[in-house]
């Protein structure tokens, strides 16, 4: 792959967790793979007067342990050369002239401003950048989630940012779209003739999308208590995955062609009424239990969680897409913290045959299943029935495997690396457009409202399980069951 153009990557929130755990390690991997232009600088911003040496000491301590794929001291030394530190108080307008001066006035140079800060600073930062000319066409802003707390605050942020930057300068990141298997899903759907005729209500019984995590709130208690799983995972990651499964084939791979189709899928999501929330949505909260054999605390015992918190750490929903392709097909969405294992997958359960000729028809209802696994390993598995060896004409379930790990020995870029490279190259296809975000918020809002006004607490589940029993009930009422096969 060709290297990027020359660039400046300006990291707001330069000393924060995201920069240390994800962004610098991702940039390091891109550097090591020779994908960054030689003239590519990283300028980390922070409030304290750390100086370059002070900042690099932090990088050494906090970022270096997150280099996942083999550490190369020589590459690291060369990578660190790219990093500089600049003292800047994000809300102080006077500080921006110095930043502009440091970056220089080359109007052709790509400048990426990554806003790894809380969203309440987004508007201020954009305004101050614009005031010193750092909104010229080659400047791009990357907005991290959460982009607002609800529909109104998200619209406010988007409107404010739009006063200073054009839509094609704004990169709203959802790192799930950068995962290899998500793009593979597009390849499978639109690169093969095999699935498309079956990819519809006539042949699909139900779709399941699961993002299960075994970790808890990981020291983010205060943030998480105000956020909850619906805002943290469903509004963005799960709905983006749903879009990729459900959207119509785009006219091309051009960013707006893809985003137009995703938007239509979001708009076709059936809104939840208050009654729907009661029967089609399950919220849960973990209590103490054990994950991988180790005892873990319950949500209420985590730091900064009020004893009476009703914040959900688990969500299961039965969504429906009201259009010709999907009418009546349940899309089951599920996510949770402290679940049995880390697992992210999309399951397409196809309908059974209309009439069985065989001795053991049990299990034929969803005989054909396509399982696209995103985590912990990427794979695609197609289940079907075949004859059991022997005299009798008996069927058994078997599968075809596409195991990407063993099939392709090439290095695989992590989601942040791919997305950062896309920003520098100016590719918007894997980022969310403003109208997509509005629709996603519009759809989750009635569920949020209903839960916020409810006096019924979330259903509790033991840490280390697959969530509350009600989540199983949600599917069994539709004659389905979660795919829990390893
Ligand atoms: C983030 C959420 O967006 O995604 C976290 O804020 C969550 O709570 C994380 O842990 C999960 O991402 P991944 O890539 O580790 O599955």
Coordinates of C-alpha atoms and ligand atoms in Angstrom, one line a residue:
X1 CA 0.0 0.0 0.0
X2 CA 1.3 3.5 -0.8
X3 CA 2.3 5.8 2.0
X4 CA 0.0 8.7 3.1
X5 CA 0.5 12.2 2.0
X6 CA 2.6 14.4 4.3
X7 CA 0.6 15.4 7.3
X8 CA 0.3 16.9 10.8
X9 CA -1.7 14.8 13.3
X10 CA -2.8 17.1 16.1
X11 CA -4.0 15.2 19.1
X12 CA -6.3 17.1 21.5
X13 CA -6.4 15.3 24.8
X14 CA -2.8 14.2 24.1
X15 CA -2.1 12.8 27.6
X16 CA -5.5 11.0 27.8
X17 CA -6.3 7.3 27.8
X18 CA -7.5 7.1 24.1
X19 CA -4.3 8.6 22.8
X20 CA -2.1 6.4 24.9
X21 CA -4.0 3.2 24.6
X22 CA -5.2 3.4 21.0
X23 CA -4.1 6.3 18.8
X24 CA -0.3 6.3 19.4
X25 CA 0.0 2.5 19.2
X26 CA -2.1 2.6 15.9
X27 CA 0.2 5.3 14.5
X28 CA 3.2 3.3 15.5
X29 CA 2.0 0.2 13.7
X30 CA 1.3 2.3 10.6
X31 CA 4.8 3.8 10.9
X32 CA 6.4 0.4 11.3
X33 CA 4.6 -0.9 8.3
X34 CA 6.0 2.0 6.3
X35 CA 2.6 3.5 5.6
X36 CA 3.2 7.0 7.0
X37 CA 4.8 9.7 4.9
X38 CA 8.3 10.5 6.0
X39 CA 7.2 14.0 6.6
X40 CA 4.4 13.1 9.0
X41 CA 4.4 14.8 12.3
X42 CA 2.4 14.1 15.5
X43 CA 1.7 17.1 17.7
X44 CA 0.2 16.1 21.1
X45 CA -1.5 18.8 23.0
X46 CA -1.9 19.1 26.8
X47 CA -2.7 21.6 29.4
X48 CA 0.4 21.1 31.5
X49 CA 3.8 22.4 30.5
X50 CA 5.3 19.0 30.0
X51 CA 7.8 19.9 27.3
X52 CA 8.7 17.3 24.7
X53 CA 10.9 15.2 27.0
X54 CA 8.2 15.1 29.7
X55 CA 5.6 14.0 27.2
X56 CA 7.8 11.3 25.7
X57 CA 8.3 10.0 29.2
X58 CA 4.6 9.6 29.5
X59 CA 4.4 7.9 26.1
X60 CA 7.1 5.5 27.1
X61 CA 5.2 4.6 30.3
X62 CA 1.6 4.6 29.0
X63 CA 1.6 4.0 25.3
X64 CA 4.5 1.6 24.8
X65 CA 2.9 -1.3 26.7
X66 CA 0.0 -1.3 24.2
X67 CA 2.1 -2.2 21.2
X68 CA 0.3 -5.4 20.4
X69 CA 2.1 -6.9 17.4
X70 CA 5.7 -7.3 18.2
X71 CA 7.8 -4.4 19.4
X72 CA 10.7 -3.2 17.3
X73 CA 13.1 -0.9 19.2
X74 CA 14.6 0.7 16.1
X75 CA 11.1 1.4 14.6
X76 CA 10.0 2.8 17.9
X77 CA 12.9 5.2 18.1
X78 CA 12.2 6.4 14.6
X79 CA 8.5 6.7 15.4
X80 CA 9.1 8.8 18.5
X81 CA 11.1 11.3 16.4
X82 CA 7.8 12.2 14.8
X83 CA 6.2 13.2 18.1
X84 CA 6.2 16.7 19.5
X85 CA 4.3 18.2 22.4
X86 CA 2.6 21.6 22.5
X87 CA 1.1 23.2 25.6
X88 CA -2.5 24.3 24.9
X89 CA -5.5 24.8 27.0
X90 CA -8.4 23.8 24.7
X91 CA -10.8 26.4 26.0
X92 CA -8.3 29.3 25.9
X93 CA -8.6 31.1 22.5
X94 CA -5.3 32.8 23.0
X95 CA -3.4 29.5 22.9
X96 CA -4.4 28.8 19.3
X97 CA -2.3 31.3 17.5
X98 CA 0.8 29.6 18.9
X99 CA -0.5 26.2 17.6
X100 CA -1.2 27.7 14.1
X101 CA 2.3 29.2 14.1
X102 CA 3.8 25.8 15.0
X103 CA 1.9 24.0 12.3
X104 CA 2.9 26.6 9.6
X105 CA 1.0 28.1 6.8
X106 CA 1.3 25.5 4.1
X107 CA -2.3 25.4 2.9
X108 CA -1.8 22.2 0.9
X109 CA -0.6 20.2 3.9
X110 CA -3.1 17.7 5.4
X111 CA -3.8 18.6 9.0
X112 CA -5.8 16.2 11.1
X113 CA -7.2 17.5 14.4
X114 CA -8.2 14.5 16.5
X115 CA -10.6 15.6 19.3
X116 CA -9.9 12.9 21.9
X117 CA -11.6 15.1 24.5
X118 CA -15.0 15.1 26.1
X119 CA -17.7 16.3 23.7
X120 CA -18.4 19.5 25.7
X121 CA -15.2 20.9 24.2
X122 CA -15.9 20.1 20.6
X123 CA -17.6 23.3 19.7
X124 CA -15.1 25.5 21.6
X125 CA -12.1 23.8 19.9
X126 CA -13.6 24.0 16.4
X127 CA -14.4 27.7 16.9
X128 CA -10.9 28.5 18.1
X129 CA -9.3 26.5 15.3
X130 CA -11.3 28.4 12.8
X131 CA -10.4 31.7 14.4
X132 CA -6.7 31.1 13.5
X133 CA -7.4 29.7 10.0
X134 CA -7.1 26.1 11.0
X135 CA -10.3 25.2 9.2
X136 CA -8.9 25.6 5.7
X137 CA -10.0 22.9 3.3
X138 CA -7.0 20.6 4.1
X139 CA -7.8 20.5 7.8
X140 CA -9.9 17.6 9.0
X141 CA -11.5 17.1 12.4
X142 CA -12.0 13.7 13.9
X143 CA -14.8 13.6 16.5
X144 CA -14.7 10.7 19.0
X145 CA -17.9 9.3 20.5
X146 CA -19.9 10.0 22.6
X147 CA -21.1 12.7 20.2
X148 CA -23.7 14.1 22.6
X149 CA -25.8 12.6 25.3
X150 CA -29.1 12.5 23.4
X151 CA -30.6 13.7 20.1
X152 CA -30.7 17.3 21.1
X153 CA -27.2 17.6 22.4
X154 CA -25.9 15.6 19.4
X155 CA -27.7 18.0 17.0
X156 CA -26.3 21.0 18.9
X157 CA -22.7 19.7 18.6
X158 CA -23.1 18.9 14.9
X159 CA -24.7 22.3 14.2
X160 CA -21.9 24.1 16.0
X161 CA -19.1 22.1 14.3
X162 CA -20.8 22.8 10.9
X163 CA -20.4 26.5 11.5
X164 CA -16.7 26.1 11.2
X165 CA -16.1 23.0 9.1
X166 CA -17.7 21.6 5.9
X167 CA -19.2 18.1 6.2
X168 CA -16.4 16.6 4.1
X169 CA -13.9 17.8 6.7
X170 CA -15.7 16.1 9.6
X171 CA -14.8 12.5 10.4
X172 CA -17.1 11.0 13.0
X173 CA -15.4 7.9 14.1
X174 CA -17.0 4.6 15.1
X175 CA -14.1 2.2 15.4
X176 CA -16.3 -0.9 14.8
X177 CA -16.5 0.2 11.1
X178 CA -12.7 -0.1 10.9
X179 CA -12.7 -3.8 11.9
X180 CA -11.6 -6.1 9.1
X181 CA -14.6 -8.4 9.3
X182 CA -17.1 -5.6 9.0
X183 CA -15.6 -4.7 5.6
X184 CA -15.5 -8.4 4.8
X185 CA -19.2 -8.5 5.4
X186 CA -19.6 -5.9 2.6
X187 CA -17.3 -8.0 0.4
X188 CA -19.4 -11.2 1.1
X189 CA -22.7 -9.4 0.5
X190 CA -21.8 -7.4 -2.6
X191 CA -18.9 -9.4 -4.1
X192 CA -20.7 -12.7 -4.4
X193 CA -23.9 -13.6 -6.2
X194 CA -24.6 -16.5 -3.7
X195 CA -26.0 -14.6 -0.8
X196 CA -27.8 -11.6 -2.2
X197 CA -31.0 -13.5 -3.4
X198 CA -31.3 -15.1 0.1
X199 CA -30.6 -11.9 2.0
X200 CA -34.2 -11.0 2.6
X201 CA -37.3 -11.7 4.5
X202 CA -38.3 -14.7 2.3
X203 CA -35.2 -16.6 3.4
X204 CA -34.0 -15.1 6.6
X205 CA -35.7 -16.1 9.8
X206 CA -33.8 -13.7 12.1
X207 CA -30.6 -11.7 12.5
X208 CA -28.6 -11.5 15.7
X209 CA -25.9 -9.0 16.5
X210 CA -23.9 -9.5 19.7
X211 CA -21.1 -7.5 21.2
X212 CA -20.3 -9.1 24.5
X213 CA -17.4 -8.0 26.7
X214 CA -15.9 -9.7 29.7
X215 CA -14.5 -6.5 31.1
X216 CA -16.4 -4.3 33.6
X217 CA -16.4 -0.5 33.6
X218 CA -12.6 -0.4 34.0
X219 CA -12.2 2.7 36.1
X220 CA -14.6 4.6 34.0
X221 CA -17.4 4.4 36.6
X222 CA -18.4 8.1 36.5
X223 CA -18.6 8.2 32.8
X224 CA -20.3 4.9 32.4
X225 CA -22.9 5.6 35.1
X226 CA -24.1 8.6 33.1
X227 CA -23.9 6.8 29.8
X228 CA -25.0 3.1 30.0
X229 CA -24.8 0.4 27.4
X230 CA -27.5 1.8 25.2
X231 CA -25.6 5.1 24.6
X232 CA -22.1 3.5 24.8
X233 CA -22.6 0.6 22.4
X234 CA -26.1 0.4 20.8
X235 CA -26.6 3.9 19.5
X236 CA -23.3 3.6 17.6
X237 CA -21.5 0.3 17.2
X238 CA -24.5 -2.0 17.1
X239 CA -26.6 0.2 14.8
X240 CA -23.6 0.6 12.5
X241 CA -23.3 -3.2 12.2
X242 CA -27.0 -3.4 11.6
X243 CA -26.7 -1.0 8.8
X244 CA -24.0 -3.0 7.1
X245 CA -26.2 -6.1 7.3
X246 CA -29.4 -4.5 6.3
X247 CA -28.6 -1.8 3.8
X248 CA -29.4 -2.1 0.1
X249 CA -26.4 -2.5 -2.3
X250 CA -24.9 0.9 -2.8
X251 CA -24.4 2.3 -6.3
X252 CA -20.7 2.4 -5.7
X253 CA -18.1 2.3 -2.9
X254 CA -18.0 6.1 -2.8
X255 CA -18.5 7.4 0.7
X256 CA -21.9 9.1 0.1
X257 CA -23.3 6.2 -1.8
X258 CA -22.6 3.9 1.2
X259 CA -23.8 6.5 3.7
X260 CA -27.1 7.1 1.7
X261 CA -27.9 3.4 2.0
X262 CA -27.0 3.2 5.7
X263 CA -29.2 6.2 6.3
X264 CA -32.2 4.5 4.6
X265 CA -31.8 1.4 6.8
X266 CA -31.7 3.6 9.9
X267 CA -34.8 5.5 8.8
X268 CA -36.6 2.3 8.2
X269 CA -36.1 1.1 11.8
X270 CA -39.5 0.8 13.4
X271 CA -39.7 3.3 16.3
X272 CA -40.2 1.8 19.8
X273 CA -43.4 2.8 21.6
X274 CA -43.6 2.8 25.4
X275 CA -45.3 -0.6 25.2
X276 CA -42.6 -1.9 22.8
X277 CA -39.9 -1.0 25.4
X278 CA -41.7 -3.2 27.9
X279 CA -41.8 -6.2 25.7
X280 CA -39.0 -5.8 23.1
X281 CA -36.2 -4.4 25.2
X282 CA -34.3 -5.9 28.2
X283 CA -32.0 -3.9 30.3
X284 CA -29.7 -5.6 32.8
X285 CA -27.1 -4.8 35.4
X286 CA -24.4 -7.2 36.6
X287 CA -24.0 -8.3 40.1
X288 CA -20.9 -9.9 41.6
X289 CA -19.8 -13.2 39.9
X290 CA -16.8 -14.7 38.3
X291 CA -15.3 -14.2 34.9
X292 CA -12.8 -16.8 33.6
X293 CA -12.7 -18.3 37.0
X294 CA -11.8 -15.0 38.8
X295 CA -14.3 -13.4 41.2
X296 CA -15.3 -9.9 40.1
X297 CA -17.4 -7.2 41.8
X298 CA -20.9 -6.2 40.9
X299 CA -21.7 -2.9 39.1
X300 CA -22.8 -1.2 42.4
X301 CA -19.4 -2.0 44.0
X302 CA -17.4 -0.4 41.2
X303 CA -15.8 3.0 42.0
X304 CA -18.0 6.1 41.5
X305 CA -21.3 4.2 41.0
X306 CA -24.2 5.4 43.3
X307 CA -25.8 2.6 45.3
X308 CA -29.2 3.3 43.7
X309 CA -27.9 3.5 40.1
X310 CA -30.3 2.1 37.4
X311 CA -27.7 2.4 34.7
X312 CA -27.8 -0.6 32.3
X313 CA -24.7 -2.6 31.7
X314 CA -26.6 -5.0 29.4
X315 CA -29.1 -4.4 26.6
X316 CA -31.0 -6.8 24.4
X317 CA -33.5 -5.5 21.8
X318 CA -35.8 -6.9 19.2
X319 CA -35.6 -4.4 16.4
X320 CA -37.5 -4.4 13.1
X321 CA -36.8 -2.8 9.8
X322 CA -39.9 -1.7 8.1
X323 CA -39.1 -2.0 4.4
X324 CA -39.8 -4.5 1.6
X325 CA -36.6 -6.5 2.2
X326 CA -36.9 -7.0 5.9
X327 CA -40.5 -6.5 7.1
X328 CA -41.3 -8.9 9.9
X329 CA -37.7 -10.2 10.3
X330 CA -36.5 -9.7 13.9
X331 CA -33.1 -8.1 14.3
X332 CA -31.9 -9.1 17.8
X333 CA -29.3 -6.8 19.2
X334 CA -27.3 -7.6 22.4
X335 CA -24.4 -6.1 24.3
X336 CA -23.2 -6.2 27.8
X337 CA -20.3 -5.8 30.2
X338 CA -19.0 -8.6 32.4
X339 CA -20.4 -11.3 30.2
X340 CA -19.2 -14.9 29.9
X341 CA -16.6 -14.1 27.3
X342 CA -15.5 -11.4 24.8
X343 CA -17.4 -12.1 21.7
X344 CA -18.6 -10.0 18.8
X345 CA -20.6 -11.6 16.0
X346 CA -23.3 -11.3 13.5
X347 CA -25.5 -14.3 12.9
X348 CA -27.9 -14.7 9.9
X349 CA -30.3 -17.5 10.6
X350 CA -31.9 -18.7 7.4
X351 CA -35.3 -20.3 7.3
X352 CA -35.7 -24.0 7.2
X353 CA -36.8 -26.2 4.3
X354 CA -40.6 -26.1 3.6
X355 CA -40.9 -29.9 4.0
X356 CA -38.5 -32.4 5.5
X357 CA -37.7 -35.8 4.0
X358 CA -35.5 -37.0 6.7
X359 CA -35.7 -39.0 9.9
X360 CA -34.4 -36.4 12.3
X361 CA -35.9 -33.1 11.3
X362 CA -35.2 -31.5 14.6
X363 CA -32.8 -28.6 14.3
X364 CA -33.8 -28.0 10.7
X365 CA -35.6 -24.9 11.5
X366 CA -32.5 -22.8 11.4
X367 CA -30.3 -25.4 9.6
X368 CA -28.5 -22.8 7.6
X369 CA -26.7 -20.1 9.6
X370 CA -24.0 -17.7 8.6
X371 CA -21.9 -16.6 11.5
X372 CA -19.6 -13.6 11.0
X373 CA -17.3 -13.3 13.9
X374 CA -15.5 -10.0 14.6
X375 CA -13.9 -10.9 18.0
X376 CA -11.9 -12.4 19.5
X377 CA -10.9 -14.0 16.2
X378 CA -12.2 -13.1 12.8
X379 CA -13.9 -15.9 11.0
X380 CA -16.9 -16.6 8.8
X381 CA -18.7 -19.9 9.2
X382 CA -21.6 -21.3 7.2
X383 CA -23.6 -24.0 8.8
X384 CA -25.6 -26.6 6.8
X385 CA -27.0 -30.1 7.1
X386 CA -25.2 -33.1 5.6
X387 CA -25.7 -36.8 5.8
X388 CA -24.3 -38.7 8.8
X389 CA -21.9 -41.4 7.7
X390 CA -23.6 -44.9 7.8
X391 CA -26.6 -46.8 6.5
X392 CA -29.3 -44.5 7.7
X393 CA -30.3 -41.3 5.9
X394 CA -29.8 -39.2 8.9
X395 CA -28.7 -35.6 8.9
X396 CA -26.2 -33.7 11.0
X397 CA -25.1 -30.2 11.2
X398 CA -21.7 -29.3 9.7
X399 CA -20.0 -26.2 8.6
X400 CA -17.7 -24.5 6.1
X401 CA -15.1 -22.3 7.7
X402 CA -13.3 -19.2 6.5
X403 CA -10.6 -18.7 9.1
X404 CA -8.8 -15.5 8.1
X405 CA -6.1 -15.9 10.7
X406 CA -4.7 -19.1 9.1
X407 CA -5.7 -18.2 5.5
X408 CA -4.0 -14.9 5.3
X409 CA -0.6 -14.6 7.0
X410 CA -0.4 -10.9 6.3
X411 CA -0.3 -8.3 9.0
X412 CA -3.8 -7.1 9.9
X413 CA -4.3 -3.5 10.8
X414 CA -6.3 -2.8 13.9
X415 CA -9.5 -0.6 13.5
X416 CA -7.9 2.6 14.7
X417 CA -4.9 2.2 12.5
X418 CA -7.1 1.7 9.4
X419 CA -9.3 4.6 10.3
X420 CA -6.5 7.0 11.1
X421 CA -4.9 6.2 7.7
X422 CA -8.3 6.8 6.0
X423 CA -8.5 10.3 7.6
X424 CA -5.0 11.2 6.5
X425 CA -5.9 10.0 3.0
X426 CA -9.2 11.8 3.0
X427 CA -11.5 8.7 2.8
X428 CA -14.8 9.2 4.4
X429 CA -16.6 5.9 3.6
X430 CA -16.0 4.4 7.1
X431 CA -17.1 7.5 9.0
X432 CA -20.6 8.5 10.0
X433 CA -22.4 11.3 8.3
X434 CA -24.3 13.9 10.3
X435 CA -27.7 12.6 9.2
X436 CA -26.9 9.0 10.2
X437 CA -26.1 10.1 13.7
X438 CA -29.3 12.0 14.0
X439 CA -31.3 9.0 12.9
X440 CA -29.5 6.7 15.3
X441 CA -30.2 9.0 18.2
X442 CA -33.8 9.4 17.1
X443 CA -34.3 5.7 17.2
X444 CA -32.7 5.0 20.7
X445 CA -34.2 8.1 22.3
X446 CA -37.7 6.6 23.2
X447 CA -35.9 3.7 24.8
X448 CA -33.7 6.0 26.8
X449 CA -36.7 8.1 27.9
X450 CA -38.8 5.1 28.9
X451 CA -36.0 3.7 31.0
X452 CA -35.2 7.0 32.6
X453 CA -38.8 7.4 33.7
X454 CA -39.2 3.9 34.8
X455 CA -39.1 2.9 38.5
X456 CA -38.5 -0.7 37.6
X457 CA -34.8 -1.4 38.1
X458 CA -32.7 -3.2 35.4
X459 CA -32.8 -7.0 35.6
X460 CA -29.8 -8.2 37.4
X461 CA -27.4 -10.9 36.0
X462 CA -24.5 -12.6 37.5
X463 CA -21.1 -11.4 36.1
X464 CA -19.7 -14.1 33.9
X465 CA -23.0 -15.1 32.3
X466 CA -24.8 -14.2 29.1
X467 CA -27.1 -11.7 30.8
X468 CA -30.5 -11.8 32.4
X469 CA -32.9 -14.6 31.7
X470 CA -35.3 -12.1 30.1
X471 CA -32.9 -11.8 27.2
X472 CA -33.4 -15.5 26.4
X473 CA -37.1 -15.0 26.7
X474 CA -37.0 -12.2 24.2
X475 CA -35.9 -14.7 21.6
X476 CA -37.8 -17.7 22.6
X477 CA -41.0 -15.7 22.2
X478 CA -40.0 -15.5 18.5
X479 CA -39.1 -19.2 18.4
X480 CA -35.4 -18.3 18.3
X481 CA -32.4 -18.7 20.6
X482 CA -29.1 -16.8 20.9
X483 CA -26.2 -18.4 19.1
X484 CA -24.0 -19.4 21.9
X485 CA -21.9 -22.0 20.2
X486 CA -18.2 -21.4 20.5
Ligands
LIG1 C1 -16.1 1.7 23.2 C2 -16.9 1.7 24.5 O1 -16.7 2.5 22.2 O2 -16.0 0.4 22.7 C3 -16.3 0.8 25.5 O3 -16.9 3.0 25.0 C4 -16.1 -0.6 25.0 O4 -17.1 0.8 26.7 C5 -15.4 -0.5 23.6 O5 -15.4 -1.3 25.9 C6 -15.4 -1.9 23.0 O6 -14.5 -1.9 21.8 P1 -13.8 -3.2 21.4 O7 -13.1 -2.8 20.1 O8 -12.8 -3.5 22.4 O9 -14.8 -4.3 21.2

